[in-house]
Amino acid sequence: MFSNYLIGLREGLEASLVVCILIAYLVKTDRKDALKPIWTGIAVAIALAFGFGCALEFGSQELTFQAQEALGGSLSILAVGLVTWMVFWMRRTARHLKSELHGRLDAALAMGTGALVATAFLAVGREGLETALFVWASIHAASDGTPRPLLGVALGLLTAVFLGWLFYRGALRINLARFFTWTGGMLVVVAAGVLAYGVHDLQEADFLPGLTDKAFDISGTIPPDSWYGTLLKGILNFQPDPTTLQVTVWLLYLIPTLALFLAPTHTPAKAPVRDGA
């Protein structure tokens, strides 16, 4: 449940911040007449993300077991790729997100209502589609027959909306770059578990070999139906009997990705200004 809460919080907060920046800029520049097109674009983006999530969930139920596993595994790997790109992108642009959005909004204001709707739709829609796909993949990986994964996502999104409102009201100030670094690092760990589960799905669909080649089996020590087994699965997508290929892929993704993500960034030094230049 925690991993799904983290996904909802992280992805939802990005979208909330985008909305807050757009709305606050229009209010401060006395362009409240442009708020309606912005909200229209946001509403369309949310509806599209929700529809995409429903299509993934209900559309996959009509497939055969092998097709379901192949689809689930493929989409899990795609979701991991997208979320990995997203956390690195946000780490790089968090400090400049506000000015970037202001520039896009200024251009849209000059072009008219349609451009404003499109700007809001594209700004929020990308986050929404990425969230829907990664949430679906994570819930698919951590599903335990209970509504807890969905509840975790819902609580994360509600927390993100509340924090976004506090940001807009000026009641909350945090270091966003540091926040996105820490949550991004945790999200990479979650993504590693989703990736391993996606590989397992592809093995069950006979797309990849090695389904019976177990790296280890500690089901007797950590039963999947125990409270601590459920907790580990909910947080880390832990599996007590993974295949050798799953463990290999998990390590090959997690170690280099986390090392690159947490490595300090260096700002190029400015050349000294000489007298008389």
mmCIF file of C-alpha atoms in Angstrom:
data_model
loop_
_atom_site.group_PDB
_atom_site.id
_atom_site.type_symbol
_atom_site.label_atom_id
_atom_site.label_comp_id
_atom_site.label_asym_id
_atom_site.label_seq_id
_atom_site.Cartn_x
_atom_site.Cartn_y
_atom_site.Cartn_z
ATOM 1 C CA MET A 1 0.000 0.000 0.000
ATOM 2 C CA PHE A 2 2.878 2.377 0.804
ATOM 3 C CA SER A 3 4.397 2.038 -2.662
ATOM 4 C CA ASN A 4 1.062 2.903 -4.260
ATOM 5 C CA TYR A 5 0.625 5.823 -1.856
ATOM 6 C CA LEU A 6 4.071 7.063 -2.883
ATOM 7 C CA ILE A 7 3.166 6.826 -6.574
ATOM 8 C CA GLY A 8 -0.068 8.737 -6.038
ATOM 9 C CA LEU A 9 1.699 11.370 -3.925
ATOM 10 C CA ARG A 10 4.678 11.883 -6.223
ATOM 11 C CA GLU A 11 2.803 11.883 -9.526
ATOM 12 C CA GLY A 12 -0.174 13.779 -8.128
ATOM 13 C CA LEU A 13 2.020 16.454 -6.586
ATOM 14 C CA GLU A 14 3.748 17.102 -9.902
ATOM 15 C CA ALA A 15 0.370 17.645 -11.570
ATOM 16 C CA SER A 16 -0.846 19.772 -8.631
ATOM 17 C CA LEU A 17 2.215 21.998 -8.825
ATOM 18 C CA VAL A 18 1.715 22.486 -12.560
ATOM 19 C CA VAL A 19 -1.911 23.502 -11.965
ATOM 20 C CA CYS A 20 -0.940 25.860 -9.117
ATOM 21 C CA ILE A 21 1.739 27.559 -11.221
ATOM 22 C CA LEU A 22 -0.642 28.080 -14.144
ATOM 23 C CA ILE A 23 -3.517 29.386 -12.017
ATOM 24 C CA ALA A 24 -1.360 31.614 -9.804
ATOM 25 C CA TYR A 25 0.315 33.214 -12.829
ATOM 26 C CA LEU A 26 -3.020 34.075 -14.442
ATOM 27 C CA VAL A 27 -4.373 35.514 -11.188
ATOM 28 C CA LYS A 28 -1.258 37.613 -10.537
ATOM 29 C CA THR A 29 -1.221 38.977 -14.088
ATOM 30 C CA ASP A 30 -4.927 39.834 -13.877
ATOM 31 C CA ARG A 31 -5.900 37.389 -16.623
ATOM 32 C CA LYS A 32 -8.703 35.646 -14.757
ATOM 33 C CA ASP A 33 -10.640 35.494 -18.025
ATOM 34 C CA ALA A 34 -8.232 32.761 -19.111
ATOM 35 C CA LEU A 35 -8.959 30.536 -16.104
ATOM 36 C CA LYS A 36 -11.931 28.777 -17.737
ATOM 37 C CA PRO A 37 -9.913 27.439 -20.725
ATOM 38 C CA ILE A 38 -7.173 26.318 -18.329
ATOM 39 C CA TRP A 39 -9.642 24.399 -16.156
ATOM 40 C CA THR A 40 -11.205 22.927 -19.301
ATOM 41 C CA GLY A 41 -7.830 21.598 -20.446
ATOM 42 C CA ILE A 42 -7.137 20.196 -16.972
ATOM 43 C CA ALA A 43 -10.534 18.470 -16.832
ATOM 44 C CA VAL A 44 -10.022 16.885 -20.262
ATOM 45 C CA ALA A 45 -6.555 15.672 -19.212
ATOM 46 C CA ILE A 46 -7.920 14.090 -16.018
ATOM 47 C CA ALA A 47 -10.767 12.429 -17.928
ATOM 48 C CA LEU A 48 -8.308 11.051 -20.491
ATOM 49 C CA ALA A 49 -6.036 9.620 -17.777
ATOM 50 C CA PHE A 50 -8.997 8.034 -15.976
ATOM 51 C CA GLY A 51 -10.335 6.593 -19.234
ATOM 52 C CA PHE A 52 -6.891 5.232 -20.103
ATOM 53 C CA GLY A 53 -6.664 3.515 -16.713
ATOM 54 C CA CYS A 54 -10.140 1.994 -17.113
ATOM 55 C CA ALA A 55 -9.274 0.787 -20.624
ATOM 56 C CA LEU A 56 -6.155 -0.929 -19.291
ATOM 57 C CA GLU A 57 -8.027 -2.609 -16.454
ATOM 58 C CA PHE A 58 -11.235 -3.701 -18.154
ATOM 59 C CA GLY A 59 -9.751 -4.285 -21.596
ATOM 60 C CA SER A 60 -7.193 -6.747 -20.265
ATOM 61 C CA GLN A 61 -9.915 -8.839 -18.580
ATOM 62 C CA GLU A 62 -11.217 -9.980 -21.975
ATOM 63 C CA LEU A 63 -7.874 -11.542 -22.944
ATOM 64 C CA THR A 64 -6.643 -15.081 -22.436
ATOM 65 C CA PHE A 65 -4.338 -15.753 -19.484
ATOM 66 C CA GLN A 66 -1.245 -15.837 -21.689
ATOM 67 C CA ALA A 67 -2.260 -12.621 -23.445
ATOM 68 C CA GLN A 68 -2.976 -10.945 -20.095
ATOM 69 C CA GLU A 69 0.471 -11.862 -18.796
ATOM 70 C CA ALA A 70 2.143 -10.694 -22.003
ATOM 71 C CA LEU A 71 0.261 -7.384 -21.907
ATOM 72 C CA GLY A 72 0.879 -6.894 -18.195
ATOM 73 C CA GLY A 73 4.584 -7.615 -18.522
ATOM 74 C CA SER A 74 5.040 -5.378 -21.561
ATOM 75 C CA LEU A 75 3.158 -2.456 -20.005
ATOM 76 C CA SER A 76 5.040 -2.870 -16.723
ATOM 77 C CA ILE A 77 8.359 -2.528 -18.547
ATOM 78 C CA LEU A 78 7.025 0.469 -20.506
ATOM 79 C CA ALA A 79 5.793 2.068 -17.268
ATOM 80 C CA VAL A 80 9.207 1.613 -15.647
ATOM 81 C CA GLY A 81 10.866 3.250 -18.639
ATOM 82 C CA LEU A 82 8.505 6.228 -18.507
ATOM 83 C CA VAL A 83 8.742 6.738 -14.756
ATOM 84 C CA THR A 84 12.550 6.479 -14.889
ATOM 85 C CA TRP A 85 12.672 9.175 -17.567
ATOM 86 C CA MET A 86 10.217 11.259 -15.530
ATOM 87 C CA VAL A 87 12.172 11.198 -12.249
ATOM 88 C CA PHE A 88 15.399 12.177 -14.015
ATOM 89 C CA TRP A 89 13.598 14.919 -15.961
ATOM 90 C CA MET A 90 12.028 16.358 -12.804
ATOM 91 C CA ARG A 91 15.344 16.214 -10.958
ATOM 92 C CA ARG A 92 16.915 18.262 -13.731
ATOM 93 C CA THR A 93 14.091 20.782 -14.258
ATOM 94 C CA ALA A 94 12.508 21.184 -10.801
ATOM 95 C CA ARG A 95 14.259 24.511 -10.214
ATOM 96 C CA HIS A 96 13.186 25.899 -13.598
ATOM 97 C CA LEU A 97 9.686 24.426 -13.901
ATOM 98 C CA LYS A 98 7.950 27.675 -12.947
ATOM 99 C CA SER A 99 9.694 29.854 -15.528
ATOM 100 C CA GLU A 100 9.230 27.205 -18.221
ATOM 101 C CA LEU A 101 5.480 27.023 -17.625
ATOM 102 C CA HIS A 102 5.198 30.819 -17.517
ATOM 103 C CA GLY A 103 6.848 31.000 -20.933
ATOM 104 C CA ARG A 104 4.433 28.491 -22.411
ATOM 105 C CA LEU A 105 1.478 30.301 -20.873
ATOM 106 C CA ASP A 106 2.550 33.668 -22.257
ATOM 107 C CA ALA A 107 2.723 32.162 -25.746
ATOM 108 C CA ALA A 108 -0.690 30.534 -25.324
ATOM 109 C CA LEU A 109 -2.262 33.794 -24.103
ATOM 110 C CA ALA A 110 -1.101 35.491 -27.275
ATOM 111 C CA MET A 111 -2.618 32.737 -29.446
ATOM 112 C CA GLY A 112 -6.081 32.511 -27.877
ATOM 113 C CA THR A 113 -8.506 30.187 -26.075
ATOM 114 C CA GLY A 114 -7.648 26.999 -27.969
ATOM 115 C CA ALA A 115 -3.963 27.385 -27.188
ATOM 116 C CA LEU A 116 -4.742 27.858 -23.487
ATOM 117 C CA VAL A 117 -6.817 24.655 -23.407
ATOM 118 C CA ALA A 118 -4.034 22.790 -25.227
ATOM 119 C CA THR A 119 -1.341 24.160 -22.892
ATOM 120 C CA ALA A 120 -3.162 23.011 -19.758
ATOM 121 C CA PHE A 121 -4.092 19.688 -21.363
ATOM 122 C CA LEU A 122 -0.519 18.904 -22.419
ATOM 123 C CA ALA A 123 0.987 20.068 -19.113
ATOM 124 C CA VAL A 124 -1.331 17.882 -16.993
ATOM 125 C CA GLY A 125 -2.165 15.170 -19.524
ATOM 126 C CA ARG A 126 1.365 13.830 -19.762
ATOM 127 C CA GLU A 127 1.518 13.450 -15.985
ATOM 128 C CA GLY A 128 -1.933 11.856 -15.976
ATOM 129 C CA LEU A 129 -1.153 9.231 -18.608
ATOM 130 C CA GLU A 130 2.175 8.342 -16.988
ATOM 131 C CA THR A 131 0.446 8.072 -13.608
ATOM 132 C CA ALA A 132 -2.369 5.877 -14.956
ATOM 133 C CA LEU A 133 0.071 3.485 -16.610
ATOM 134 C CA PHE A 134 2.473 3.224 -13.674
ATOM 135 C CA VAL A 135 -0.350 2.933 -11.131
ATOM 136 C CA TRP A 136 -1.934 0.145 -13.183
ATOM 137 C CA ALA A 137 1.382 -1.693 -13.471
ATOM 138 C CA SER A 138 2.134 -1.264 -9.758
ATOM 139 C CA ILE A 139 -1.329 -2.410 -8.669
ATOM 140 C CA HIS A 140 -1.068 -5.340 -11.067
ATOM 141 C CA ALA A 141 2.268 -6.267 -9.481
ATOM 142 C CA ALA A 142 1.189 -5.770 -5.858
ATOM 143 C CA SER A 143 -2.385 -7.038 -6.159
ATOM 144 C CA ASP A 144 -3.351 -9.133 -3.157
ATOM 145 C CA GLY A 145 -7.073 -9.426 -3.794
ATOM 146 C CA THR A 146 -7.891 -6.427 -1.587
ATOM 147 C CA PRO A 147 -8.658 -2.777 -2.393
ATOM 148 C CA ARG A 148 -5.572 -1.635 -0.442
ATOM 149 C CA PRO A 149 -3.438 -0.792 -3.514
ATOM 150 C CA LEU A 150 -6.203 1.406 -4.937
ATOM 151 C CA LEU A 151 -6.781 2.947 -1.510
ATOM 152 C CA GLY A 152 -3.069 3.769 -1.278
ATOM 153 C CA VAL A 153 -3.138 5.508 -4.672
ATOM 154 C CA ALA A 154 -6.291 7.444 -3.768
ATOM 155 C CA LEU A 155 -4.814 8.619 -0.449
ATOM 156 C CA GLY A 156 -1.615 9.666 -2.223
ATOM 157 C CA LEU A 157 -3.542 11.693 -4.811
ATOM 158 C CA LEU A 158 -5.688 13.347 -2.131
ATOM 159 C CA THR A 159 -2.559 14.249 -0.149
ATOM 160 C CA ALA A 160 -1.013 15.697 -3.317
ATOM 161 C CA VAL A 161 -4.094 17.840 -4.013
ATOM 162 C CA PHE A 162 -4.072 19.106 -0.420
ATOM 163 C CA LEU A 163 -0.362 19.946 -0.572
ATOM 164 C CA GLY A 164 -0.901 21.691 -3.898
ATOM 165 C CA TRP A 165 -3.621 23.817 -2.341
ATOM 166 C CA LEU A 166 -1.294 24.714 0.545
ATOM 167 C CA PHE A 167 1.406 25.711 -1.967
ATOM 168 C CA TYR A 168 -1.071 27.904 -3.804
ATOM 169 C CA ARG A 169 -2.185 29.588 -0.585
ATOM 170 C CA GLY A 170 1.432 30.166 0.439
ATOM 171 C CA ALA A 171 0.949 28.153 3.625
ATOM 172 C CA LEU A 172 3.610 25.568 2.787
ATOM 173 C CA ARG A 173 7.156 26.002 1.543
ATOM 174 C CA ILE A 174 9.592 23.143 1.055
ATOM 175 C CA ASN A 175 12.694 22.553 -1.009
ATOM 176 C CA LEU A 176 11.087 21.005 -4.079
ATOM 177 C CA ALA A 177 14.392 19.879 -5.582
ATOM 178 C CA ARG A 178 15.217 17.946 -2.404
ATOM 179 C CA PHE A 179 11.664 16.588 -2.117
ATOM 180 C CA PHE A 180 11.678 15.259 -5.671
ATOM 181 C CA THR A 181 15.157 13.783 -5.179
ATOM 182 C CA TRP A 182 14.120 11.735 -2.147
ATOM 183 C CA THR A 183 10.753 10.650 -3.513
ATOM 184 C CA GLY A 184 12.349 9.965 -6.887
ATOM 185 C CA GLY A 185 14.895 7.672 -5.259
ATOM 186 C CA MET A 186 12.135 5.748 -3.490
ATOM 187 C CA LEU A 187 10.192 5.577 -6.737
ATOM 188 C CA VAL A 188 13.203 4.001 -8.474
ATOM 189 C CA VAL A 189 13.120 1.236 -5.829
ATOM 190 C CA VAL A 190 9.398 0.721 -6.470
ATOM 191 C CA ALA A 191 10.037 0.712 -10.239
ATOM 192 C CA ALA A 192 12.655 -2.028 -9.811
ATOM 193 C CA GLY A 193 10.026 -4.242 -8.194
ATOM 194 C CA VAL A 194 7.523 -3.478 -10.970
ATOM 195 C CA LEU A 195 10.176 -4.311 -13.570
ATOM 196 C CA ALA A 196 10.939 -7.665 -11.913
ATOM 197 C CA TYR A 197 7.244 -8.486 -11.784
ATOM 198 C CA GLY A 198 6.887 -7.523 -15.447
ATOM 199 C CA VAL A 199 9.678 -9.963 -16.319
ATOM 200 C CA HIS A 200 7.843 -12.669 -14.354
ATOM 201 C CA ASP A 201 4.663 -11.947 -16.333
ATOM 202 C CA LEU A 202 6.563 -12.350 -19.597
ATOM 203 C CA GLN A 203 7.993 -15.627 -18.311
ATOM 204 C CA GLU A 204 4.502 -16.875 -17.508
ATOM 205 C CA ALA A 205 3.431 -15.861 -21.020
ATOM 206 C CA ASP A 206 6.333 -17.938 -22.432
ATOM 207 C CA PHE A 207 7.907 -14.815 -23.921
ATOM 208 C CA LEU A 208 10.985 -15.212 -21.718
ATOM 209 C CA PRO A 209 12.632 -18.431 -20.461
ATOM 210 C CA GLY A 210 13.529 -19.511 -16.934
ATOM 211 C CA LEU A 211 10.146 -19.613 -15.167
ATOM 212 C CA THR A 212 11.134 -22.677 -13.132
ATOM 213 C CA ASP A 213 14.713 -21.521 -12.493
ATOM 214 C CA LYS A 214 14.361 -20.024 -9.004
ATOM 215 C CA ALA A 215 17.096 -17.802 -7.604
ATOM 216 C CA PHE A 216 15.960 -18.703 -4.077
ATOM 217 C CA ASP A 217 12.800 -19.674 -2.226
ATOM 218 C CA ILE A 218 12.220 -18.322 1.275
ATOM 219 C CA SER A 219 8.442 -18.794 1.287
ATOM 220 C CA GLY A 220 8.809 -20.829 4.477
ATOM 221 C CA THR A 221 10.606 -17.959 6.225
ATOM 222 C CA ILE A 222 8.515 -15.134 4.736
ATOM 223 C CA PRO A 223 5.102 -16.569 3.797
ATOM 224 C CA PRO A 224 3.405 -14.375 1.150
ATOM 225 C CA ASP A 225 0.152 -14.379 3.157
ATOM 226 C CA SER A 226 1.803 -13.280 6.433
ATOM 227 C CA TRP A 227 1.506 -9.696 7.616
ATOM 228 C CA TYR A 228 5.213 -9.035 7.061
ATOM 229 C CA GLY A 229 5.153 -10.770 3.681
ATOM 230 C CA THR A 230 2.199 -8.612 2.675
ATOM 231 C CA LEU A 231 4.005 -5.519 3.987
ATOM 232 C CA LEU A 232 7.160 -6.275 1.992
ATOM 233 C CA LYS A 233 5.129 -6.940 -1.128
ATOM 234 C CA GLY A 234 3.176 -3.720 -0.678
ATOM 235 C CA ILE A 235 6.293 -1.588 -0.162
ATOM 236 C CA LEU A 236 8.896 -3.243 -2.379
ATOM 237 C CA ASN A 237 6.860 -5.653 -4.549
ATOM 238 C CA PHE A 238 8.887 -8.348 -2.766
ATOM 239 C CA GLN A 239 8.517 -11.937 -3.988
ATOM 240 C CA PRO A 240 9.855 -14.762 -1.765
ATOM 241 C CA ASP A 241 10.547 -17.092 -4.713
ATOM 242 C CA PRO A 242 11.804 -14.996 -7.657
ATOM 243 C CA THR A 243 13.369 -16.469 -10.750
ATOM 244 C CA THR A 244 17.037 -15.972 -11.507
ATOM 245 C CA LEU A 245 16.142 -13.679 -14.416
ATOM 246 C CA GLN A 246 13.960 -11.524 -12.158
ATOM 247 C CA VAL A 247 16.736 -11.015 -9.625
ATOM 248 C CA THR A 248 19.274 -10.305 -12.381
ATOM 249 C CA VAL A 249 17.054 -7.689 -14.039
ATOM 250 C CA TRP A 250 16.200 -6.145 -10.646
ATOM 251 C CA LEU A 251 19.880 -5.699 -9.770
ATOM 252 C CA LEU A 252 20.902 -4.482 -13.243
ATOM 253 C CA TYR A 253 18.212 -1.802 -13.120
ATOM 254 C CA LEU A 254 18.270 -0.734 -9.469
ATOM 255 C CA ILE A 255 21.999 -0.344 -8.753
ATOM 256 C CA PRO A 256 23.104 1.795 -11.739
ATOM 257 C CA THR A 257 19.834 3.772 -11.923
ATOM 258 C CA LEU A 258 19.861 4.662 -8.234
ATOM 259 C CA ALA A 259 23.572 5.503 -8.353
ATOM 260 C CA LEU A 260 23.083 7.849 -11.318
ATOM 261 C CA PHE A 261 19.987 9.432 -9.816
ATOM 262 C CA LEU A 262 21.556 10.142 -6.421
ATOM 263 C CA ALA A 263 24.915 11.271 -7.836
ATOM 264 C CA PRO A 264 25.547 14.966 -7.090
ATOM 265 C CA THR A 265 25.051 17.332 -9.988
ATOM 266 C CA HIS A 266 27.764 19.840 -10.724
ATOM 267 C CA THR A 267 26.986 23.297 -12.006
ATOM 268 C CA PRO A 268 29.586 24.436 -14.555
ATOM 269 C CA ALA A 269 31.785 27.166 -13.140
ATOM 270 C CA LYS A 270 31.398 30.571 -14.722
ATOM 271 C CA ALA A 271 34.400 32.031 -16.450
ATOM 272 C CA PRO A 272 35.934 34.935 -14.504
ATOM 273 C CA VAL A 273 35.123 38.391 -15.771
ATOM 274 C CA ARG A 274 38.226 40.358 -16.696
ATOM 275 C CA ASP A 275 38.588 44.065 -16.300
ATOM 276 C CA GLY A 276 37.999 45.915 -19.490
ATOM 277 C CA ALA A 277 36.087 43.041 -21.108
#
